[in-house]
Amino acid sequence: MILIACNSASSAAFQLAKEYVGSKAKVINVIDPVILYLGEHFASKTIGVIGTKRTIKSNVYQKKLDKLNKNIQLKSLATPLLAPMIEEGYFDNTISEQIIQSYLIDASIQQIEALVLGCTHYPLIKTQIGNYYN
């Protein structure tokens, strides 16, 4: 089994890896389980997704949601400073608070009913994001 445990890598290489490996191994990614969850719990809702530039530019979440045909509206925002900020240890402090808030006030992800943390780094700042949304 091969797990592509990164949203950016999943958006860029999942299909290629799956084709390359063929029947020799099962290839899974971190995006498909989120899509299935959204389809089950957020039909006809408005969802936000934040992620790296690569993940958001790929439009992978929108493409996969469209295939579900569950009338889920998606609002996406690239948040390129968050992953390097987390990697450098700047989370759960005033610096990270300011950066997170500067992204989350963006008009493109307002009036959402849920927010997908589209980067495997982002759970480290989940509490700060939750605090923003109360």
PDB file of C-alpha atoms in Angstrom:
ATOM      1  CA  MET A   1       0.000   0.000   0.000  1.00  0.00           C
ATOM      2  CA  ILE A   2       1.192   3.493  -0.826  1.00  0.00           C
ATOM      3  CA  LEU A   3      -0.246   6.452   1.065  1.00  0.00           C
ATOM      4  CA  ILE A   4       0.309   9.882  -0.402  1.00  0.00           C
ATOM      5  CA  ALA A   5       0.018  11.772   2.883  1.00  0.00           C
ATOM      6  CA  CYS A   6       0.142  15.297   1.521  1.00  0.00           C
ATOM      7  CA  ASN A   7      -2.590  17.326  -0.172  1.00  0.00           C
ATOM      8  CA  SER A   8      -0.185  18.955  -2.635  1.00  0.00           C
ATOM      9  CA  ALA A   9       1.389  15.631  -3.579  1.00  0.00           C
ATOM     10  CA  SER A  10      -2.031  13.993  -3.771  1.00  0.00           C
ATOM     11  CA  SER A  11      -3.312  16.701  -6.093  1.00  0.00           C
ATOM     12  CA  ALA A  12      -0.207  16.506  -8.268  1.00  0.00           C
ATOM     13  CA  ALA A  13       0.680  12.826  -8.404  1.00  0.00           C
ATOM     14  CA  PHE A  14      -2.099  10.556  -7.154  1.00  0.00           C
ATOM     15  CA  GLN A  15      -3.398   9.558 -10.567  1.00  0.00           C
ATOM     16  CA  LEU A  16       0.111   9.142 -11.974  1.00  0.00           C
ATOM     17  CA  ALA A  17       1.219   6.994  -9.024  1.00  0.00           C
ATOM     18  CA  LYS A  18      -1.922   4.891  -9.290  1.00  0.00           C
ATOM     19  CA  GLU A  19      -1.330   4.273 -12.989  1.00  0.00           C
ATOM     20  CA  TYR A  20       2.379   3.563 -12.492  1.00  0.00           C
ATOM     21  CA  VAL A  21       1.865   1.072  -9.670  1.00  0.00           C
ATOM     22  CA  GLY A  22      -1.081  -0.595 -11.354  1.00  0.00           C
ATOM     23  CA  SER A  23      -2.270  -3.684  -9.531  1.00  0.00           C
ATOM     24  CA  LYS A  24       0.987  -4.175  -7.602  1.00  0.00           C
ATOM     25  CA  ALA A  25      -0.122  -1.982  -4.697  1.00  0.00           C
ATOM     26  CA  LYS A  26      -3.104   0.046  -3.575  1.00  0.00           C
ATOM     27  CA  VAL A  27      -2.511   3.808  -3.754  1.00  0.00           C
ATOM     28  CA  ILE A  28      -4.518   6.075  -1.467  1.00  0.00           C
ATOM     29  CA  ASN A  29      -4.438   9.784  -0.751  1.00  0.00           C
ATOM     30  CA  VAL A  30      -5.590  12.203   1.926  1.00  0.00           C
ATOM     31  CA  ILE A  31      -8.125  14.030  -0.236  1.00  0.00           C
ATOM     32  CA  ASP A  32     -10.601  11.290  -1.138  1.00  0.00           C
ATOM     33  CA  PRO A  33     -11.668  10.513   2.466  1.00  0.00           C
ATOM     34  CA  VAL A  34     -12.395  14.217   3.001  1.00  0.00           C
ATOM     35  CA  ILE A  35     -14.468  14.348  -0.167  1.00  0.00           C
ATOM     36  CA  LEU A  36     -16.498  11.321   0.928  1.00  0.00           C
ATOM     37  CA  TYR A  37     -17.081  12.875   4.360  1.00  0.00           C
ATOM     38  CA  LEU A  38     -18.219  16.152   2.823  1.00  0.00           C
ATOM     39  CA  GLY A  39     -20.586  14.297   0.525  1.00  0.00           C
ATOM     40  CA  GLU A  40     -22.134  12.447   3.451  1.00  0.00           C
ATOM     41  CA  HIS A  41     -22.419  15.386   5.865  1.00  0.00           C
ATOM     42  CA  PHE A  42     -22.480  18.634   3.891  1.00  0.00           C
ATOM     43  CA  ALA A  43     -24.747  18.151   0.872  1.00  0.00           C
ATOM     44  CA  SER A  44     -26.170  21.480  -0.328  1.00  0.00           C
ATOM     45  CA  LYS A  45     -23.841  23.413   1.997  1.00  0.00           C
ATOM     46  CA  THR A  46     -21.085  25.954   1.451  1.00  0.00           C
ATOM     47  CA  ILE A  47     -17.639  24.711   2.387  1.00  0.00           C
ATOM     48  CA  GLY A  48     -14.301  26.497   2.514  1.00  0.00           C
ATOM     49  CA  VAL A  49     -10.921  24.939   1.843  1.00  0.00           C
ATOM     50  CA  ILE A  50      -7.508  26.394   2.625  1.00  0.00           C
ATOM     51  CA  GLY A  51      -4.262  24.882   1.412  1.00  0.00           C
ATOM     52  CA  THR A  52      -0.997  25.442  -0.349  1.00  0.00           C
ATOM     53  CA  LYS A  53      -0.912  27.230  -3.685  1.00  0.00           C
ATOM     54  CA  ARG A  54      -0.355  23.887  -5.434  1.00  0.00           C
ATOM     55  CA  THR A  55      -3.362  22.238  -3.836  1.00  0.00           C
ATOM     56  CA  ILE A  56      -5.714  25.163  -4.421  1.00  0.00           C
ATOM     57  CA  LYS A  57      -4.505  25.817  -7.996  1.00  0.00           C
ATOM     58  CA  SER A  58      -5.074  22.161  -8.888  1.00  0.00           C
ATOM     59  CA  ASN A  59      -8.791  22.631  -8.166  1.00  0.00           C
ATOM     60  CA  VAL A  60      -8.813  18.982  -7.037  1.00  0.00           C
ATOM     61  CA  TYR A  61     -11.369  19.520  -4.287  1.00  0.00           C
ATOM     62  CA  GLN A  62     -13.847  21.193  -6.655  1.00  0.00           C
ATOM     63  CA  LYS A  63     -13.389  18.523  -9.333  1.00  0.00           C
ATOM     64  CA  LYS A  64     -13.959  15.691  -6.884  1.00  0.00           C
ATOM     65  CA  LEU A  65     -16.931  17.412  -5.221  1.00  0.00           C
ATOM     66  CA  ASP A  66     -18.526  18.041  -8.611  1.00  0.00           C
ATOM     67  CA  LYS A  67     -18.386  14.294  -9.337  1.00  0.00           C
ATOM     68  CA  LEU A  68     -20.378  13.621  -6.155  1.00  0.00           C
ATOM     69  CA  ASN A  69     -23.266  15.728  -7.444  1.00  0.00           C
ATOM     70  CA  LYS A  70     -24.228  16.788  -3.894  1.00  0.00           C
ATOM     71  CA  ASN A  71     -24.670  20.508  -4.619  1.00  0.00           C
ATOM     72  CA  ILE A  72     -21.734  21.486  -2.395  1.00  0.00           C
ATOM     73  CA  GLN A  73     -20.480  25.006  -3.028  1.00  0.00           C
ATOM     74  CA  LEU A  74     -16.734  25.306  -2.476  1.00  0.00           C
ATOM     75  CA  LYS A  75     -14.818  28.462  -1.634  1.00  0.00           C
ATOM     76  CA  SER A  76     -11.045  28.069  -1.858  1.00  0.00           C
ATOM     77  CA  LEU A  77      -8.119  30.125  -0.628  1.00  0.00           C
ATOM     78  CA  ALA A  78      -4.404  29.512  -1.017  1.00  0.00           C
ATOM     79  CA  THR A  79      -2.610  30.125   2.283  1.00  0.00           C
ATOM     80  CA  PRO A  80       1.051  29.781   1.295  1.00  0.00           C
ATOM     81  CA  LEU A  81       2.633  31.107   4.489  1.00  0.00           C
ATOM     82  CA  LEU A  82       0.970  28.618   6.823  1.00  0.00           C
ATOM     83  CA  ALA A  83       2.948  25.436   6.030  1.00  0.00           C
ATOM     84  CA  PRO A  84       6.405  27.080   6.236  1.00  0.00           C
ATOM     85  CA  MET A  85       5.306  28.967   9.354  1.00  0.00           C
ATOM     86  CA  ILE A  86       4.362  25.679  11.010  1.00  0.00           C
ATOM     87  CA  GLU A  87       7.533  23.927   9.804  1.00  0.00           C
ATOM     88  CA  GLU A  88       9.609  26.677  11.401  1.00  0.00           C
ATOM     89  CA  GLY A  89       7.790  26.290  14.713  1.00  0.00           C
ATOM     90  CA  TYR A  90       5.725  29.461  14.518  1.00  0.00           C
ATOM     91  CA  PHE A  91       2.365  28.231  15.696  1.00  0.00           C
ATOM     92  CA  ASP A  92       0.332  28.919  18.785  1.00  0.00           C
ATOM     93  CA  ASN A  93       1.790  32.402  19.232  1.00  0.00           C
ATOM     94  CA  THR A  94       0.971  35.984  18.256  1.00  0.00           C
ATOM     95  CA  ILE A  95       2.868  35.751  14.968  1.00  0.00           C
ATOM     96  CA  SER A  96       0.826  32.776  13.840  1.00  0.00           C
ATOM     97  CA  GLU A  97      -2.388  34.375  15.125  1.00  0.00           C
ATOM     98  CA  GLN A  98      -1.837  37.416  12.917  1.00  0.00           C
ATOM     99  CA  ILE A  99      -1.000  35.378   9.830  1.00  0.00           C
ATOM    100  CA  ILE A 100      -3.939  33.009  10.315  1.00  0.00           C
ATOM    101  CA  GLN A 101      -6.370  35.891  10.846  1.00  0.00           C
ATOM    102  CA  SER A 102      -5.045  37.749   7.812  1.00  0.00           C
ATOM    103  CA  TYR A 103      -5.995  34.741   5.685  1.00  0.00           C
ATOM    104  CA  LEU A 104      -9.289  33.883   7.342  1.00  0.00           C
ATOM    105  CA  ILE A 105     -10.742  37.389   6.963  1.00  0.00           C
ATOM    106  CA  ASP A 106     -10.391  37.060   3.192  1.00  0.00           C
ATOM    107  CA  ALA A 107     -13.747  37.670   1.513  1.00  0.00           C
ATOM    108  CA  SER A 108     -13.374  34.590  -0.681  1.00  0.00           C
ATOM    109  CA  ILE A 109     -13.940  32.205   2.251  1.00  0.00           C
ATOM    110  CA  GLN A 110     -16.679  34.012   4.147  1.00  0.00           C
ATOM    111  CA  GLN A 111     -20.136  32.607   4.857  1.00  0.00           C
ATOM    112  CA  ILE A 112     -19.022  28.978   4.975  1.00  0.00           C
ATOM    113  CA  GLU A 113     -20.468  26.191   7.088  1.00  0.00           C
ATOM    114  CA  ALA A 114     -17.248  24.198   7.429  1.00  0.00           C
ATOM    115  CA  LEU A 115     -13.578  24.659   6.621  1.00  0.00           C
ATOM    116  CA  VAL A 116     -11.351  21.944   5.168  1.00  0.00           C
ATOM    117  CA  LEU A 117      -7.769  22.165   6.373  1.00  0.00           C
ATOM    118  CA  GLY A 118      -6.288  21.151   3.031  1.00  0.00           C
ATOM    119  CA  CYS A 119      -2.728  20.624   4.222  1.00  0.00           C
ATOM    120  CA  THR A 120      -1.455  17.956   6.583  1.00  0.00           C
ATOM    121  CA  HIS A 121       0.432  20.654   8.512  1.00  0.00           C
ATOM    122  CA  TYR A 122      -2.717  22.600   9.374  1.00  0.00           C
ATOM    123  CA  PRO A 123      -4.027  20.419  12.225  1.00  0.00           C
ATOM    124  CA  LEU A 124      -1.221  21.961  14.285  1.00  0.00           C
ATOM    125  CA  ILE A 125      -3.066  25.291  14.047  1.00  0.00           C
ATOM    126  CA  LYS A 126      -6.571  23.820  14.225  1.00  0.00           C
ATOM    127  CA  THR A 127      -7.252  25.374  17.627  1.00  0.00           C
ATOM    128  CA  GLN A 128      -6.250  28.842  16.432  1.00  0.00           C
ATOM    129  CA  ILE A 129      -8.443  28.452  13.353  1.00  0.00           C
ATOM    130  CA  GLY A 130     -11.313  27.232  15.542  1.00  0.00           C
ATOM    131  CA  ASN A 131     -10.851  30.194  17.856  1.00  0.00           C
ATOM    132  CA  TYR A 132     -11.166  32.538  14.899  1.00  0.00           C
ATOM    133  CA  TYR A 133     -14.513  31.005  13.947  1.00  0.00           C
ATOM    134  CA  ASN A 134     -15.665  30.524  17.575  1.00  0.00           C
TER     135      ASN A 134
END
